[in-house]
Short mmCIF file of N, CA and C in Angstrom, two decimals:
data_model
loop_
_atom_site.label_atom_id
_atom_site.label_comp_id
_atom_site.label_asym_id
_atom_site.label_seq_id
_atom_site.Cartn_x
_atom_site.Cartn_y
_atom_site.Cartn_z
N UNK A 1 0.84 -1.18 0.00
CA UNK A 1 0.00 0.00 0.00
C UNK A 1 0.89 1.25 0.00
N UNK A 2 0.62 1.95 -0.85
CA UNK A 2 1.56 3.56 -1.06
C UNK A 2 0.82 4.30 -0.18
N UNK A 3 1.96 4.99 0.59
CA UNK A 3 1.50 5.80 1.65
C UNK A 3 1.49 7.63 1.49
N UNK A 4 0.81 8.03 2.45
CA UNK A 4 0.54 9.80 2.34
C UNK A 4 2.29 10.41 1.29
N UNK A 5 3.21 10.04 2.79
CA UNK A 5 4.51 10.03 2.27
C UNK A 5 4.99 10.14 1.26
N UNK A 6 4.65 8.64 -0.23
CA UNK A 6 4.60 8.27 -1.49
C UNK A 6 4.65 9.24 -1.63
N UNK A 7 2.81 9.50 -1.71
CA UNK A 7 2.55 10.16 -2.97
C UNK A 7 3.11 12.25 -2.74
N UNK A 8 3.16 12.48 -1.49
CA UNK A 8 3.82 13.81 -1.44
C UNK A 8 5.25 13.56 -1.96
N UNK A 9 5.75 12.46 -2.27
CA UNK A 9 7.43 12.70 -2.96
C UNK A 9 7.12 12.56 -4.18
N UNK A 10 5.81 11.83 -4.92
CA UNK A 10 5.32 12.28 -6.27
C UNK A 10 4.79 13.61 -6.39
N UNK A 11 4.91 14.32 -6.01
CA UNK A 11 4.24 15.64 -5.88
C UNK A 11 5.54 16.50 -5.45
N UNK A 12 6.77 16.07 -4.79
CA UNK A 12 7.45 16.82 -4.78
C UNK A 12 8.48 16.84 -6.06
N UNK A 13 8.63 15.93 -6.89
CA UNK A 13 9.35 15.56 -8.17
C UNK A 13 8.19 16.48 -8.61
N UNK A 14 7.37 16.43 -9.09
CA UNK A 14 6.66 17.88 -9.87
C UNK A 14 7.01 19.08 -9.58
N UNK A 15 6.68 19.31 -8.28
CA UNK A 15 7.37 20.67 -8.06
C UNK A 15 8.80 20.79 -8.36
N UNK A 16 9.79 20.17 -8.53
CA UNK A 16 10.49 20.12 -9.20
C UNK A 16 10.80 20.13 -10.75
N UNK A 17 10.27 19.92 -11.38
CA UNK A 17 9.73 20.38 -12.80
C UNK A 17 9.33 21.49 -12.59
N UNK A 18 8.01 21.69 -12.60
CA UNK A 18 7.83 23.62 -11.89
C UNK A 18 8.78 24.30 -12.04
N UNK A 19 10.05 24.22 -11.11
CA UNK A 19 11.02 24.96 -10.86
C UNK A 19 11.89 25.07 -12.03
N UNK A 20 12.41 23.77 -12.52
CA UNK A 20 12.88 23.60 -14.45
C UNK A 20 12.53 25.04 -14.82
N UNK A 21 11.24 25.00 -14.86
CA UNK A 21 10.52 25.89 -15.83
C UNK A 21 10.50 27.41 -15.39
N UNK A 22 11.22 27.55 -14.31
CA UNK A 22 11.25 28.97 -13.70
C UNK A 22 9.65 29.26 -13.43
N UNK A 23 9.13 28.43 -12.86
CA UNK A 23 7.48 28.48 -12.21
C UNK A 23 7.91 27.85 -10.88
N UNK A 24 7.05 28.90 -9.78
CA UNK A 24 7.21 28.65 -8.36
C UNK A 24 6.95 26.86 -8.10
N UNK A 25 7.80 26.59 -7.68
CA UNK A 25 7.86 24.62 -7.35
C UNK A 25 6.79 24.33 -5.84
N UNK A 26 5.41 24.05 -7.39
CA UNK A 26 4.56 23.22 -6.08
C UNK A 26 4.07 22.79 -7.04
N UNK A 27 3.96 21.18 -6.49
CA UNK A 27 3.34 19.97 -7.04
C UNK A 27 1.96 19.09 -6.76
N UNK A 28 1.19 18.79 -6.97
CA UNK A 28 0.43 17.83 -6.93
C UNK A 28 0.13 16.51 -7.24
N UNK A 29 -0.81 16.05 -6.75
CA UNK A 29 -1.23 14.94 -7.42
C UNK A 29 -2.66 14.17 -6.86
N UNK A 30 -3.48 13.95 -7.65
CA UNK A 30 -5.07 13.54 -7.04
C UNK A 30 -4.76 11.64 -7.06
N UNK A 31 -5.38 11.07 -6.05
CA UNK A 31 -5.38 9.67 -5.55
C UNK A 31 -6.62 9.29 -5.79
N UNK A 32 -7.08 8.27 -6.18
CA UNK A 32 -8.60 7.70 -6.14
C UNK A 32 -8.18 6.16 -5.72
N UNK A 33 -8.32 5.11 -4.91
CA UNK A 33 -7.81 4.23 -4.41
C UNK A 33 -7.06 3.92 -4.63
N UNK A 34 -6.22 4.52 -4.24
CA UNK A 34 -4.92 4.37 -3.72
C UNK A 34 -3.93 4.53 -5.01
N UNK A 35 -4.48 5.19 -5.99
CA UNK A 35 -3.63 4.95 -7.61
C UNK A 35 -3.77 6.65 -7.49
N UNK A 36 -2.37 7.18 -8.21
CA UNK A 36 -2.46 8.51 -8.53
C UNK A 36 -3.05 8.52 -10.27
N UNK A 37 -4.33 9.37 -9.95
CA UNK A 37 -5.06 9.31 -11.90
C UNK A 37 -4.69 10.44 -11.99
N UNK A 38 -4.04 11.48 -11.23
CA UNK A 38 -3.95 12.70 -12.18
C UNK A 38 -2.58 13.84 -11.43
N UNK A 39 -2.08 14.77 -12.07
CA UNK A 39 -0.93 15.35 -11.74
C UNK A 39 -1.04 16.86 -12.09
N UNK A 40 -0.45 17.46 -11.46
CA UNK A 40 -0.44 18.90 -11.98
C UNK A 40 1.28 19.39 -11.27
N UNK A 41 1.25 20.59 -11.84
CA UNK A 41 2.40 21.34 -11.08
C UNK A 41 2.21 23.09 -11.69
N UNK A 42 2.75 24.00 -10.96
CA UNK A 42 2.51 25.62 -11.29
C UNK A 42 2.99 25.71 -12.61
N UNK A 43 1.91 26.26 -13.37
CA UNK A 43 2.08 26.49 -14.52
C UNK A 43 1.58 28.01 -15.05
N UNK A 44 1.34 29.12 -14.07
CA UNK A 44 0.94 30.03 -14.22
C UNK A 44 1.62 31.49 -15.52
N UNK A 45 2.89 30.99 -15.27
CA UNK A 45 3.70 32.07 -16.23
C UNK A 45 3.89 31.28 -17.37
N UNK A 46 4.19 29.97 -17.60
CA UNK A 46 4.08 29.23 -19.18
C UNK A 46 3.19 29.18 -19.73
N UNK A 47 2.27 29.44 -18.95
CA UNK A 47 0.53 29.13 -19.74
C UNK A 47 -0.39 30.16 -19.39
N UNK A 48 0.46 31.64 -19.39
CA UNK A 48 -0.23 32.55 -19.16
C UNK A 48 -1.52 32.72 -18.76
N UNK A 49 -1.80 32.01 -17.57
CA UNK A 49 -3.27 31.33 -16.66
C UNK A 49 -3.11 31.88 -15.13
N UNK A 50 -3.10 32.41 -14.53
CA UNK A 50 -3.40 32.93 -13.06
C UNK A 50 -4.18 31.90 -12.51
N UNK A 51 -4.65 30.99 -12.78
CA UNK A 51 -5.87 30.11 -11.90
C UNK A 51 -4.89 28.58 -12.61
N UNK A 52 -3.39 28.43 -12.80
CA UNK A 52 -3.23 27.60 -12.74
C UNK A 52 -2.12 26.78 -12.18
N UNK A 53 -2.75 27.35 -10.84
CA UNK A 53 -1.57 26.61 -9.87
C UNK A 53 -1.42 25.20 -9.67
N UNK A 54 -0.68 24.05 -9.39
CA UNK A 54 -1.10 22.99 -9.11
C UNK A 54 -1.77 22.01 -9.00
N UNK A 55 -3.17 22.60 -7.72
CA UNK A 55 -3.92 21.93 -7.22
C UNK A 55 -4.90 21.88 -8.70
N UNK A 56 -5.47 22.95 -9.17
CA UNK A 56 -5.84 23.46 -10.26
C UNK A 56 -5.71 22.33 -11.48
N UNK A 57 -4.67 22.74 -12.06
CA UNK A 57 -4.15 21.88 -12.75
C UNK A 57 -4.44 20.17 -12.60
N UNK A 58 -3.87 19.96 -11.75
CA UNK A 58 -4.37 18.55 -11.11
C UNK A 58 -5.92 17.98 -10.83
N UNK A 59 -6.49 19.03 -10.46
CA UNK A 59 -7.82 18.80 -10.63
C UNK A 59 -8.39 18.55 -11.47
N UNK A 60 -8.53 19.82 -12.99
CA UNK A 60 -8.80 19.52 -14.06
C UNK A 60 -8.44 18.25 -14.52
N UNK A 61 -7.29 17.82 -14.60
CA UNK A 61 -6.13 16.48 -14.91
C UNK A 61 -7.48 15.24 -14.50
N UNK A 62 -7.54 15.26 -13.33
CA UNK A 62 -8.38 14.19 -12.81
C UNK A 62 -9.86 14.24 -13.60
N UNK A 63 -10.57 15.12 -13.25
CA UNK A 63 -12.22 15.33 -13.77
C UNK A 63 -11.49 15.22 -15.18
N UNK A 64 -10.99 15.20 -15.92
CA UNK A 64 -10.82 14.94 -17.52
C UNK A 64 -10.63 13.34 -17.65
N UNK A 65 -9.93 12.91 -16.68
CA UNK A 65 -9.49 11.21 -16.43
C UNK A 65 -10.83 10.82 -15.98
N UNK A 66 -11.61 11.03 -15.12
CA UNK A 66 -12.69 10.34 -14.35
C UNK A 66 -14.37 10.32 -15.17
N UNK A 67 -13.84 11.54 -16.55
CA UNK A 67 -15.29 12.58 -17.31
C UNK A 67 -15.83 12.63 -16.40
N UNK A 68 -15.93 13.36 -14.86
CA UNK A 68 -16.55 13.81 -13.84
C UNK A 68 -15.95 15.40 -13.56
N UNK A 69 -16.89 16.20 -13.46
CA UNK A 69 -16.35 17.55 -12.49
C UNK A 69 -16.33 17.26 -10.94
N UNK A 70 -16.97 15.98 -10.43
CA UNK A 70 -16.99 15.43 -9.46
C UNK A 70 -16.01 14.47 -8.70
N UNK A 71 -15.31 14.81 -7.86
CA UNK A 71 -13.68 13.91 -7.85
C UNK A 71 -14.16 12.98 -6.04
N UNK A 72 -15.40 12.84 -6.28
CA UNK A 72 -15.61 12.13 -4.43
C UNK A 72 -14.98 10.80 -4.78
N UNK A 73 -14.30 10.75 -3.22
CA UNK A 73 -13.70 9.39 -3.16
C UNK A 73 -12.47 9.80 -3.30
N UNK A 74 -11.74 10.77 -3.41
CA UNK A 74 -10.32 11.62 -4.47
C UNK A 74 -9.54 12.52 -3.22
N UNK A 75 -8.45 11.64 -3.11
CA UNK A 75 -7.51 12.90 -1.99
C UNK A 75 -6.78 13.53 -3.07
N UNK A 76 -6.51 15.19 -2.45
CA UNK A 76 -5.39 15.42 -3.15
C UNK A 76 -4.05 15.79 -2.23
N UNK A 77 -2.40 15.93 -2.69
CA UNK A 77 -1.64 15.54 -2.27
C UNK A 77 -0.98 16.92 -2.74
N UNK A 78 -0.32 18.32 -1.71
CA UNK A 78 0.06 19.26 -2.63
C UNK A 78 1.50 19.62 -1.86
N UNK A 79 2.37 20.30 -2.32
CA UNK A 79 3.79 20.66 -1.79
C UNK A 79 3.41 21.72 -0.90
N UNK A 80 2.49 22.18 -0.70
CA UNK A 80 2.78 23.73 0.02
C UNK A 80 1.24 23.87 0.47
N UNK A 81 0.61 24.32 1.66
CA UNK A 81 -1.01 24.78 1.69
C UNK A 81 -1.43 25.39 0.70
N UNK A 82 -2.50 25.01 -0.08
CA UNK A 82 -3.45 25.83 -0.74
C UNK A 82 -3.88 26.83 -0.29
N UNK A 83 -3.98 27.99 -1.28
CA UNK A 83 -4.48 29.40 -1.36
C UNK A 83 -6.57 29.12 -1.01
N UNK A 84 -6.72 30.19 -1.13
CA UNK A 84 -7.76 30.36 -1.56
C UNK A 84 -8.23 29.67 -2.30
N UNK A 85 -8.04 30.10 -3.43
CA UNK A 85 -8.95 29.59 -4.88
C UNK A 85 -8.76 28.74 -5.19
N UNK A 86 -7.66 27.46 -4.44
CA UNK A 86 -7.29 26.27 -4.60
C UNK A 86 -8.38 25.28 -3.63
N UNK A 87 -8.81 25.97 -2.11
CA UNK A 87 -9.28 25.20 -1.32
C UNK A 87 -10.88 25.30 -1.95
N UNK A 88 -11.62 26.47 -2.50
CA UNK A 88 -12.21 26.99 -3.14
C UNK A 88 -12.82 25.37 -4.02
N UNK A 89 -11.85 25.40 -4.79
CA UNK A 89 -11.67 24.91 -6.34
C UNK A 89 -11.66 23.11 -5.72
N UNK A 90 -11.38 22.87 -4.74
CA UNK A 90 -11.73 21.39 -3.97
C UNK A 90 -12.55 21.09 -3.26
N UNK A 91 -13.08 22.35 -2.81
CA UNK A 91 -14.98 21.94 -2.12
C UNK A 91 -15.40 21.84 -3.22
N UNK A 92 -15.30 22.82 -4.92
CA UNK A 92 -16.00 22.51 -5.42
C UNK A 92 -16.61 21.46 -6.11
N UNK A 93 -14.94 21.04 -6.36
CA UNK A 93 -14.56 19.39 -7.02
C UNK A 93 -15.26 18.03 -5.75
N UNK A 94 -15.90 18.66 -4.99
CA UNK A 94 -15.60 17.20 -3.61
C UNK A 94 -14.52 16.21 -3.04
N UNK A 95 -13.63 17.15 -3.58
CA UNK A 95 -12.40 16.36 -3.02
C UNK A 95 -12.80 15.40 -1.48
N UNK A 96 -12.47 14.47 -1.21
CA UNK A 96 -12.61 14.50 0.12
C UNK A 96 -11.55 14.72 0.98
N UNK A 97 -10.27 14.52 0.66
CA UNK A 97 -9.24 15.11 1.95
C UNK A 97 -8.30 15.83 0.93
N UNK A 98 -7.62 16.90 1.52
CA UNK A 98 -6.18 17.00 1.32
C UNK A 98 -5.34 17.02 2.16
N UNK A 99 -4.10 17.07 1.54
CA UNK A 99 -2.93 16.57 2.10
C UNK A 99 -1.54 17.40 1.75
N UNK A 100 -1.34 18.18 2.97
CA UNK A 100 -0.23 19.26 1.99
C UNK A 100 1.03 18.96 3.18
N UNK A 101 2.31 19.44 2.30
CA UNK A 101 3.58 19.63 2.89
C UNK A 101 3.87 20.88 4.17
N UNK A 102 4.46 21.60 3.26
CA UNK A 102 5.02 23.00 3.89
C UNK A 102 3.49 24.28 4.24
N UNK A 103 3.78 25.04 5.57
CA UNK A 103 2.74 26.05 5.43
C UNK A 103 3.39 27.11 4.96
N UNK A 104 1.97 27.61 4.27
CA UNK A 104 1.93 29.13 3.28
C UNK A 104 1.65 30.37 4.30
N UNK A 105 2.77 30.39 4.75
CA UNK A 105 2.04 31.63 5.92
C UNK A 105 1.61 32.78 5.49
N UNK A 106 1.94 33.17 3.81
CA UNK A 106 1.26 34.23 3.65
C UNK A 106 -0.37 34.48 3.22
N UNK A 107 -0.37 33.27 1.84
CA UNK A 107 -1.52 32.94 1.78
C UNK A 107 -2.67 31.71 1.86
N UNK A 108 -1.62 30.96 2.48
CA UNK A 108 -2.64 29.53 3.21
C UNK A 108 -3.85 29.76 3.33
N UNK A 109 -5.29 29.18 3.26
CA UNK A 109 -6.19 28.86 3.40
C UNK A 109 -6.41 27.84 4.25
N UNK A 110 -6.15 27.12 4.90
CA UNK A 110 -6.50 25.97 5.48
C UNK A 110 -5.80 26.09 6.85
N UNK A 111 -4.37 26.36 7.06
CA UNK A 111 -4.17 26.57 9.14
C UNK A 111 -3.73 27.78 9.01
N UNK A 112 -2.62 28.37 7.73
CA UNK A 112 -1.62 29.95 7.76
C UNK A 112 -2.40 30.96 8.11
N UNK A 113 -3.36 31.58 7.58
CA UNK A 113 -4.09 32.72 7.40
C UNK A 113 -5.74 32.35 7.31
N UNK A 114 -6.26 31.72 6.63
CA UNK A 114 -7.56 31.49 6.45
C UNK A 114 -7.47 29.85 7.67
N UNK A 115 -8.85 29.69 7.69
CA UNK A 115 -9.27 28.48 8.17
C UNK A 115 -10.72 28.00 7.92
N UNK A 116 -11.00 28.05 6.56
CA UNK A 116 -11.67 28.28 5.21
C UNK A 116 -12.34 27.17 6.10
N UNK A 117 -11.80 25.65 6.37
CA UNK A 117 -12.43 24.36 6.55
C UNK A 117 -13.44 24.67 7.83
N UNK A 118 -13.11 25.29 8.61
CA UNK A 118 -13.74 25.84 10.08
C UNK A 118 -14.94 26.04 9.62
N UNK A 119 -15.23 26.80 8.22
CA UNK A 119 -16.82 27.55 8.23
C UNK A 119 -17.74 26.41 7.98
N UNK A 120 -18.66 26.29 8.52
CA UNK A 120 -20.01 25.00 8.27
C UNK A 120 -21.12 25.54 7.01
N UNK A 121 -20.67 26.82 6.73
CA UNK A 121 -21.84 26.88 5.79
C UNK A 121 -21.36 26.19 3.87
N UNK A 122 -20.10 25.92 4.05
CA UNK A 122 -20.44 25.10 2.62
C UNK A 122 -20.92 24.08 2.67
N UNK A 123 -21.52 23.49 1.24
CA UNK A 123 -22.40 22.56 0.77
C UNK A 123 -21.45 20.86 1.05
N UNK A 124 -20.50 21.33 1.50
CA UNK A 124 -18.91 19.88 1.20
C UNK A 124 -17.86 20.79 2.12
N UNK A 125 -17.68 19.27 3.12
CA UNK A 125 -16.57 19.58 3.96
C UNK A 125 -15.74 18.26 3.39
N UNK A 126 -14.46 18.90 3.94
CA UNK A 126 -13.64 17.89 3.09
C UNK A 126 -12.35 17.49 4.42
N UNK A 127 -11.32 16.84 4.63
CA UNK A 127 -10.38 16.37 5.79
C UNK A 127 -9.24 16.96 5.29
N UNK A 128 -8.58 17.61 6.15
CA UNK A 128 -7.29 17.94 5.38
C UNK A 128 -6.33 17.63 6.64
N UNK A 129 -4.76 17.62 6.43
CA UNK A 129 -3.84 17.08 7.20
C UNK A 129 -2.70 17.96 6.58
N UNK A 130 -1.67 18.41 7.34
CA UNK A 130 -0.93 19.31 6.85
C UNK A 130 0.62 18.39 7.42
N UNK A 131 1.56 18.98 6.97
CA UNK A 131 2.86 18.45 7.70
C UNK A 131 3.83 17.35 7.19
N UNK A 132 2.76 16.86 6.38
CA UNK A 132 3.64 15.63 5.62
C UNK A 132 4.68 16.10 4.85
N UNK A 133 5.96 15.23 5.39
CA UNK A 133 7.00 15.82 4.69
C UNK A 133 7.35 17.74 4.43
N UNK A 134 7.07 18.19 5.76
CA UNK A 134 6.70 19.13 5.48
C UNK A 134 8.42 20.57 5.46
N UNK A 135 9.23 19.91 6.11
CA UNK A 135 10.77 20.27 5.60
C UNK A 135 11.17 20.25 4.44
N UNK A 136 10.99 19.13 3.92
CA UNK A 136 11.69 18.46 2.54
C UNK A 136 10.84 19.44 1.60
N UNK A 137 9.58 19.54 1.49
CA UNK A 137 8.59 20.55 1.02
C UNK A 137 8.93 21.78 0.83
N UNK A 138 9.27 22.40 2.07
CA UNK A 138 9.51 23.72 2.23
C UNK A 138 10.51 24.04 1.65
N UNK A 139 11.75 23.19 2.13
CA UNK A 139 13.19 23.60 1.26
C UNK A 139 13.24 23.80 -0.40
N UNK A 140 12.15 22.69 -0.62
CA UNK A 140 12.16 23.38 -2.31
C UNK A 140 12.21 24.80 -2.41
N UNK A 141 10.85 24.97 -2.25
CA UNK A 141 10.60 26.12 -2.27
C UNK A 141 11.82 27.52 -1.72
N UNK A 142 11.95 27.34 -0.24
CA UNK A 142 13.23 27.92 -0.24
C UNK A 142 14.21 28.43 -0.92
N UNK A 143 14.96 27.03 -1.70
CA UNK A 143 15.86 26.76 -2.03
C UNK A 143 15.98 27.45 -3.75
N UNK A 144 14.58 27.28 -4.38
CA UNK A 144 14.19 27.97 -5.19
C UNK A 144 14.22 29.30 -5.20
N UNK A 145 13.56 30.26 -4.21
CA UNK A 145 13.35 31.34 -4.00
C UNK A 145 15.08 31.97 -3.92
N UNK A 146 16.00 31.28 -2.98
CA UNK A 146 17.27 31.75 -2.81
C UNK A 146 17.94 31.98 -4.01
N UNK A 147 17.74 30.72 -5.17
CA UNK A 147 18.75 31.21 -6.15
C UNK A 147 18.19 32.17 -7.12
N UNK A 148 16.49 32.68 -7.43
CA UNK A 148 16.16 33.89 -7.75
C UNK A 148 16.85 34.84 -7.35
N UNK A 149 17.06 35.00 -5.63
CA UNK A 149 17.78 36.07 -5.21
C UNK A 149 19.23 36.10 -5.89
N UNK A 150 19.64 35.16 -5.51
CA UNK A 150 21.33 35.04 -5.86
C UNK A 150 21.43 35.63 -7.27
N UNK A 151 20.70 35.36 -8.27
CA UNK A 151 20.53 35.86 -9.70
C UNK A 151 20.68 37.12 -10.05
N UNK A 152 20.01 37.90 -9.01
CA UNK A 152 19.78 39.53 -9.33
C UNK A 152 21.09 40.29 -8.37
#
């Protein structure tokens, strides 16, 4: 059985690609028993898309694999807390859990700044778990951000 673990180091090899591409390194990946059907990673400046971060990406990825806009039964697995329009974009999908690395203290949705899951008035609550692998996570990112600096 592939564990939380797994699939966040499949999700951290994406965000790694991401980064290839000089796009902020965060990765995904959607699970439906226990099989990853779908993948994403930040693609916002190659694909001149603002709404296509990761989770995003990955989502679509899946509802195109499943011909459902409906992903129940479907964890997703991301490098960094989801924003807004990511946690947004997984009540809408029915995700039922996610599962993220590193926190977004600036714009997290889920423990950093928002605590989006707290409110009872959406139509779909979903489980989320934060922390996994959540060093190894972060340092991407980090590590990324540093050699931007070093550049200029």
């Amino acid at each position: 059985m592939t564990s939380d673990c797994d699939f966040m180091r499949r999700a951290m090899a994406l965000a790694e690609q991401a980064a290839a591409m000089g796009e902020v390194p965060v990765g995904a990946v959607v699970v439906k028993d226990g099989e990853i059907i779908a993948e994403g990673y930040n693609q916002p400046i190659t694909s001149c898309d603002p709404t296509a971060h990761a989770e995003i990406v990955a989502l679509r990825n899946a509802s195109a694999a499943l011909q459902n806009y409906r992903l129940s039964g479907c964890d997703l697995y991301v490098t960094i807390e989801p924003c807004t329009m990511c946690v947004g974009a997984m009540i809408h999908a029915r995700i039922g859990r996610v599962i993220f690395g590193a926190l977004e203290p600036r714009a997290g949705a889920l423990q950093s700044q928002l605590q989006l899951m707290d409110n009872d008035h959406y139509n779909h609550s979903m489980e989320w778990q934060g922390g996994v692998l959540a060093e190894e996570c972060g340092e991407i990112i980090s590590s990324f951000f540093r050699r931007k600096r070093n550049k200029s």
